[in-house]
Amino acid sequence: MPSIFTKIITGEIPCYKIAEDADNFAFLDINPNAQGHTLCVPKKEVDKILDMDEAAYMKLMAFSRKVGRAIEAAIPCKRVGMSVIGLEVPHVHVHLIPLQSMQNATFQHKVSMTPEEFENTASKIRKHLK
Ligand code: AMP
């Protein structure tokens, strides 16, 4: 059965899309640690990042760097944190999180955003990818 992220990539489930290339896809996390919290996922479904082949892993890291730099330009923050962590969804995902404090990195404190705020945030980040 396809993962929830594969369903997002194929358009079966909606998302606030940030970017995609031939191998990877980025969208806003629906339960964000901070405004602009983004997930970068490989289109090929793999459960654990260390099981990816090296070429695919390097492509995901390069894609995540590009998206992370756009987030840093678009969202006021001290820096963008990058983390591959979590047990919920068995499909590799790189969390890119704008950090104002380390509280944003704990996954214990969430921010609530309206659909309009999600769309505005995604649009701001997308502008910096052009
Ligand atoms: P984890 O595997 O623990 O990193 O958790 C999965 C992450 O995916 C969490 O941060 C969720 O908020 C996020 N997530 C789950 N479903 C969706 C969705 N439909 N759209 C965007 N983000 C999601």
PDB file of C-alpha atoms and ligand atoms in Angstrom:
ATOM      1  CA  MET A   1       0.000   0.000   0.000  1.00  0.00           C
ATOM      2  CA  PRO A   2       1.408   3.428  -0.952  1.00  0.00           C
ATOM      3  CA  SER A   3       2.524   5.681   1.898  1.00  0.00           C
ATOM      4  CA  ILE A   4       0.677   8.904   2.683  1.00  0.00           C
ATOM      5  CA  PHE A   5       3.624  10.787   1.142  1.00  0.00           C
ATOM      6  CA  THR A   6       3.368   8.794  -2.106  1.00  0.00           C
ATOM      7  CA  LYS A   7      -0.318   9.742  -2.169  1.00  0.00           C
ATOM      8  CA  ILE A   8       0.707  13.398  -1.780  1.00  0.00           C
ATOM      9  CA  ILE A   9       3.262  13.102  -4.591  1.00  0.00           C
ATOM     10  CA  THR A  10       0.695  11.527  -6.945  1.00  0.00           C
ATOM     11  CA  GLY A  11      -1.911  14.167  -6.044  1.00  0.00           C
ATOM     12  CA  GLU A  12      -4.290  11.734  -4.393  1.00  0.00           C
ATOM     13  CA  ILE A  13      -3.973  13.724  -1.134  1.00  0.00           C
ATOM     14  CA  PRO A  14      -3.668  17.529  -1.256  1.00  0.00           C
ATOM     15  CA  CYS A  15      -0.665  19.404   0.092  1.00  0.00           C
ATOM     16  CA  TYR A  16       0.898  22.835   0.194  1.00  0.00           C
ATOM     17  CA  LYS A  17       3.518  22.126  -2.428  1.00  0.00           C
ATOM     18  CA  ILE A  18       6.880  23.872  -2.377  1.00  0.00           C
ATOM     19  CA  ALA A  19       8.897  22.204  -5.148  1.00  0.00           C
ATOM     20  CA  GLU A  20       9.654  19.049  -7.057  1.00  0.00           C
ATOM     21  CA  ASP A  21      12.287  17.711  -9.398  1.00  0.00           C
ATOM     22  CA  ALA A  22      12.665  14.372 -11.154  1.00  0.00           C
ATOM     23  CA  ASP A  23      13.443  12.509  -7.931  1.00  0.00           C
ATOM     24  CA  ASN A  24      12.159  14.513  -4.977  1.00  0.00           C
ATOM     25  CA  PHE A  25       9.143  16.451  -3.727  1.00  0.00           C
ATOM     26  CA  ALA A  26       8.770  19.156  -1.022  1.00  0.00           C
ATOM     27  CA  PHE A  27       5.638  20.311   0.803  1.00  0.00           C
ATOM     28  CA  LEU A  28       4.683  22.005   4.079  1.00  0.00           C
ATOM     29  CA  ASP A  29       4.325  19.793   7.144  1.00  0.00           C
ATOM     30  CA  ILE A  30       0.647  19.853   8.128  1.00  0.00           C
ATOM     31  CA  ASN A  31       1.445  19.899  11.873  1.00  0.00           C
ATOM     32  CA  PRO A  32       4.399  22.267  11.886  1.00  0.00           C
ATOM     33  CA  ASN A  33       6.947  22.942  14.609  1.00  0.00           C
ATOM     34  CA  ALA A  34       7.202  26.455  13.157  1.00  0.00           C
ATOM     35  CA  GLN A  35       5.811  28.412  10.226  1.00  0.00           C
ATOM     36  CA  GLY A  36       7.610  27.166   7.104  1.00  0.00           C
ATOM     37  CA  HIS A  37       8.312  23.634   8.427  1.00  0.00           C
ATOM     38  CA  THR A  38       8.777  21.655   5.223  1.00  0.00           C
ATOM     39  CA  LEU A  39       9.254  17.996   4.345  1.00  0.00           C
ATOM     40  CA  CYS A  40      11.486  16.861   1.468  1.00  0.00           C
ATOM     41  CA  VAL A  41      10.782  13.313   0.305  1.00  0.00           C
ATOM     42  CA  PRO A  42      12.155  11.071  -2.418  1.00  0.00           C
ATOM     43  CA  LYS A  43       9.586  10.034  -5.014  1.00  0.00           C
ATOM     44  CA  LYS A  44      10.821   6.483  -4.773  1.00  0.00           C
ATOM     45  CA  GLU A  45       9.370   5.107  -1.562  1.00  0.00           C
ATOM     46  CA  VAL A  46      12.059   3.941   0.857  1.00  0.00           C
ATOM     47  CA  ASP A  47      11.386   3.540   4.584  1.00  0.00           C
ATOM     48  CA  LYS A  48      14.743   4.463   6.140  1.00  0.00           C
ATOM     49  CA  ILE A  49      17.202   7.066   4.860  1.00  0.00           C
ATOM     50  CA  LEU A  50      20.274   4.901   5.438  1.00  0.00           C
ATOM     51  CA  ASP A  51      18.776   2.287   3.107  1.00  0.00           C
ATOM     52  CA  MET A  52      18.705   4.715   0.167  1.00  0.00           C
ATOM     53  CA  ASP A  53      21.283   4.147  -2.511  1.00  0.00           C
ATOM     54  CA  GLU A  54      24.043   6.718  -2.328  1.00  0.00           C
ATOM     55  CA  ALA A  55      23.128   8.555  -5.531  1.00  0.00           C
ATOM     56  CA  ALA A  56      19.492   8.980  -4.463  1.00  0.00           C
ATOM     57  CA  TYR A  57      20.603  10.091  -0.987  1.00  0.00           C
ATOM     58  CA  MET A  58      22.943  12.733  -2.436  1.00  0.00           C
ATOM     59  CA  LYS A  59      20.183  14.003  -4.726  1.00  0.00           C
ATOM     60  CA  LEU A  60      17.780  14.274  -1.769  1.00  0.00           C
ATOM     61  CA  MET A  61      20.392  16.220   0.225  1.00  0.00           C
ATOM     62  CA  ALA A  62      21.058  18.616  -2.689  1.00  0.00           C
ATOM     63  CA  PHE A  63      17.312  19.127  -3.177  1.00  0.00           C
ATOM     64  CA  SER A  64      16.826  19.705   0.576  1.00  0.00           C
ATOM     65  CA  ARG A  65      19.671  22.242   0.594  1.00  0.00           C
ATOM     66  CA  LYS A  66      18.048  24.187  -2.228  1.00  0.00           C
ATOM     67  CA  VAL A  67      14.630  24.177  -0.526  1.00  0.00           C
ATOM     68  CA  GLY A  68      16.200  24.989   2.868  1.00  0.00           C
ATOM     69  CA  ARG A  69      17.960  28.049   1.446  1.00  0.00           C
ATOM     70  CA  ALA A  70      14.656  29.280   0.017  1.00  0.00           C
ATOM     71  CA  ILE A  71      12.970  28.794   3.420  1.00  0.00           C
ATOM     72  CA  GLU A  72      15.777  30.713   5.115  1.00  0.00           C
ATOM     73  CA  ALA A  73      15.313  33.589   2.655  1.00  0.00           C
ATOM     74  CA  ALA A  74      11.517  33.604   2.985  1.00  0.00           C
ATOM     75  CA  ILE A  75      10.829  33.020   6.667  1.00  0.00           C
ATOM     76  CA  PRO A  76      12.340  35.133   9.469  1.00  0.00           C
ATOM     77  CA  CYS A  77      14.468  32.757  11.550  1.00  0.00           C
ATOM     78  CA  LYS A  78      17.941  32.366  12.998  1.00  0.00           C
ATOM     79  CA  ARG A  79      18.625  29.408  10.723  1.00  0.00           C
ATOM     80  CA  VAL A  80      16.899  26.417   9.178  1.00  0.00           C
ATOM     81  CA  GLY A  81      17.372  23.180  11.067  1.00  0.00           C
ATOM     82  CA  MET A  82      17.493  19.912   9.153  1.00  0.00           C
ATOM     83  CA  SER A  83      16.556  16.623  10.699  1.00  0.00           C
ATOM     84  CA  VAL A  84      15.694  13.098   9.624  1.00  0.00           C
ATOM     85  CA  ILE A  85      13.788  11.759  12.551  1.00  0.00           C
ATOM     86  CA  GLY A  86      10.426  10.249  13.380  1.00  0.00           C
ATOM     87  CA  LEU A  87       8.692   6.906  13.409  1.00  0.00           C
ATOM     88  CA  GLU A  88       5.237   7.710  12.065  1.00  0.00           C
ATOM     89  CA  VAL A  89       5.506   7.604   8.274  1.00  0.00           C
ATOM     90  CA  PRO A  90       7.630   4.797   6.720  1.00  0.00           C
ATOM     91  CA  HIS A  91       8.784   6.955   3.796  1.00  0.00           C
ATOM     92  CA  VAL A  92      12.040   8.942   4.048  1.00  0.00           C
ATOM     93  CA  HIS A  93      11.455  12.603   4.866  1.00  0.00           C
ATOM     94  CA  VAL A  94      13.859  15.409   5.674  1.00  0.00           C
ATOM     95  CA  HIS A  95      12.354  17.943   8.087  1.00  0.00           C
ATOM     96  CA  LEU A  96      13.446  21.527   7.311  1.00  0.00           C
ATOM     97  CA  ILE A  97      12.475  23.720  10.267  1.00  0.00           C
ATOM     98  CA  PRO A  98      12.960  27.476  10.637  1.00  0.00           C
ATOM     99  CA  LEU A  99      14.473  27.923  14.095  1.00  0.00           C
ATOM    100  CA  GLN A 100      13.973  30.874  16.405  1.00  0.00           C
ATOM    101  CA  SER A 101      14.849  28.754  19.419  1.00  0.00           C
ATOM    102  CA  MET A 102      15.609  25.117  20.123  1.00  0.00           C
ATOM    103  CA  GLN A 103      11.972  24.719  21.145  1.00  0.00           C
ATOM    104  CA  ASN A 104      11.215  24.615  17.404  1.00  0.00           C
ATOM    105  CA  ALA A 105      13.394  21.513  17.104  1.00  0.00           C
ATOM    106  CA  THR A 106      11.748  19.445  19.819  1.00  0.00           C
ATOM    107  CA  PHE A 107       8.563  18.334  17.984  1.00  0.00           C
ATOM    108  CA  GLN A 108       6.775  18.979  21.309  1.00  0.00           C
ATOM    109  CA  HIS A 109       5.531  22.483  20.502  1.00  0.00           C
ATOM    110  CA  LYS A 110       3.362  22.893  17.422  1.00  0.00           C
ATOM    111  CA  VAL A 111       1.985  26.003  15.742  1.00  0.00           C
ATOM    112  CA  SER A 112      -1.547  26.257  14.457  1.00  0.00           C
ATOM    113  CA  MET A 113      -1.988  27.727  10.979  1.00  0.00           C
ATOM    114  CA  THR A 114      -5.054  28.446   8.859  1.00  0.00           C
ATOM    115  CA  PRO A 115      -5.262  27.175   5.266  1.00  0.00           C
ATOM    116  CA  GLU A 116      -4.649  30.742   4.106  1.00  0.00           C
ATOM    117  CA  GLU A 117      -1.526  31.018   6.258  1.00  0.00           C
ATOM    118  CA  PHE A 118      -0.234  27.699   4.853  1.00  0.00           C
ATOM    119  CA  GLU A 119      -0.839  28.900   1.282  1.00  0.00           C
ATOM    120  CA  ASN A 120       0.824  32.282   1.927  1.00  0.00           C
ATOM    121  CA  THR A 121       3.808  30.574   3.524  1.00  0.00           C
ATOM    122  CA  ALA A 122       4.201  28.134   0.639  1.00  0.00           C
ATOM    123  CA  SER A 123       3.920  30.955  -1.863  1.00  0.00           C
ATOM    124  CA  LYS A 124       6.624  33.013  -0.080  1.00  0.00           C
ATOM    125  CA  ILE A 125       9.019  30.061  -0.100  1.00  0.00           C
ATOM    126  CA  ARG A 126       8.276  29.201  -3.744  1.00  0.00           C
ATOM    127  CA  LYS A 127       9.176  32.772  -4.795  1.00  0.00           C
ATOM    128  CA  HIS A 128      12.694  32.235  -3.476  1.00  0.00           C
ATOM    129  CA  LEU A 129      13.119  29.086  -5.554  1.00  0.00           C
ATOM    130  CA  LYS A 130      12.729  30.929  -8.835  1.00  0.00           C
TER     131      LYS A 130
HETATM  132  P1  AMP B   1       7.380  11.363  11.583  1.00  0.00           P
HETATM  133  O1  AMP B   1       7.445  10.106  10.748  1.00  0.00           O
HETATM  134  O2  AMP B   1       7.316  11.111  13.050  1.00  0.00           O
HETATM  135  O3  AMP B   1       8.448  12.371  11.170  1.00  0.00           O
HETATM  136  O4  AMP B   1       5.969  12.069  11.291  1.00  0.00           O
HETATM  137  C1  AMP B   1       5.531  12.371  10.002  1.00  0.00           C
HETATM  138  C2  AMP B   1       5.479  13.870   9.748  1.00  0.00           C
HETATM  139  O5  AMP B   1       4.668  14.028   8.588  1.00  0.00           O
HETATM  140  C3  AMP B   1       4.834  14.701  10.867  1.00  0.00           C
HETATM  141  O6  AMP B   1       5.622  15.868  11.099  1.00  0.00           O
HETATM  142  C4  AMP B   1       3.458  15.034  10.314  1.00  0.00           C
HETATM  143  O7  AMP B   1       2.956  16.279  10.762  1.00  0.00           O
HETATM  144  C5  AMP B   1       3.722  15.044   8.817  1.00  0.00           C
HETATM  145  N1  AMP B   1       2.535  14.703   8.022  1.00  0.00           N
HETATM  146  C6  AMP B   1       1.737  13.617   8.173  1.00  0.00           C
HETATM  147  N2  AMP B   1       0.738  13.649   7.270  1.00  0.00           N
HETATM  148  C7  AMP B   1       0.919  14.767   6.534  1.00  0.00           C
HETATM  149  C8  AMP B   1       0.209  15.361   5.439  1.00  0.00           C
HETATM  150  N3  AMP B   1      -0.885  14.802   4.928  1.00  0.00           N
HETATM  151  N4  AMP B   1       0.676  16.530   4.932  1.00  0.00           N
HETATM  152  C9  AMP B   1       1.774  17.109   5.442  1.00  0.00           C
HETATM  153  N5  AMP B   1       2.493  16.597   6.465  1.00  0.00           N
HETATM  154  C10 AMP B   1       2.071  15.458   7.016  1.00  0.00           C
END
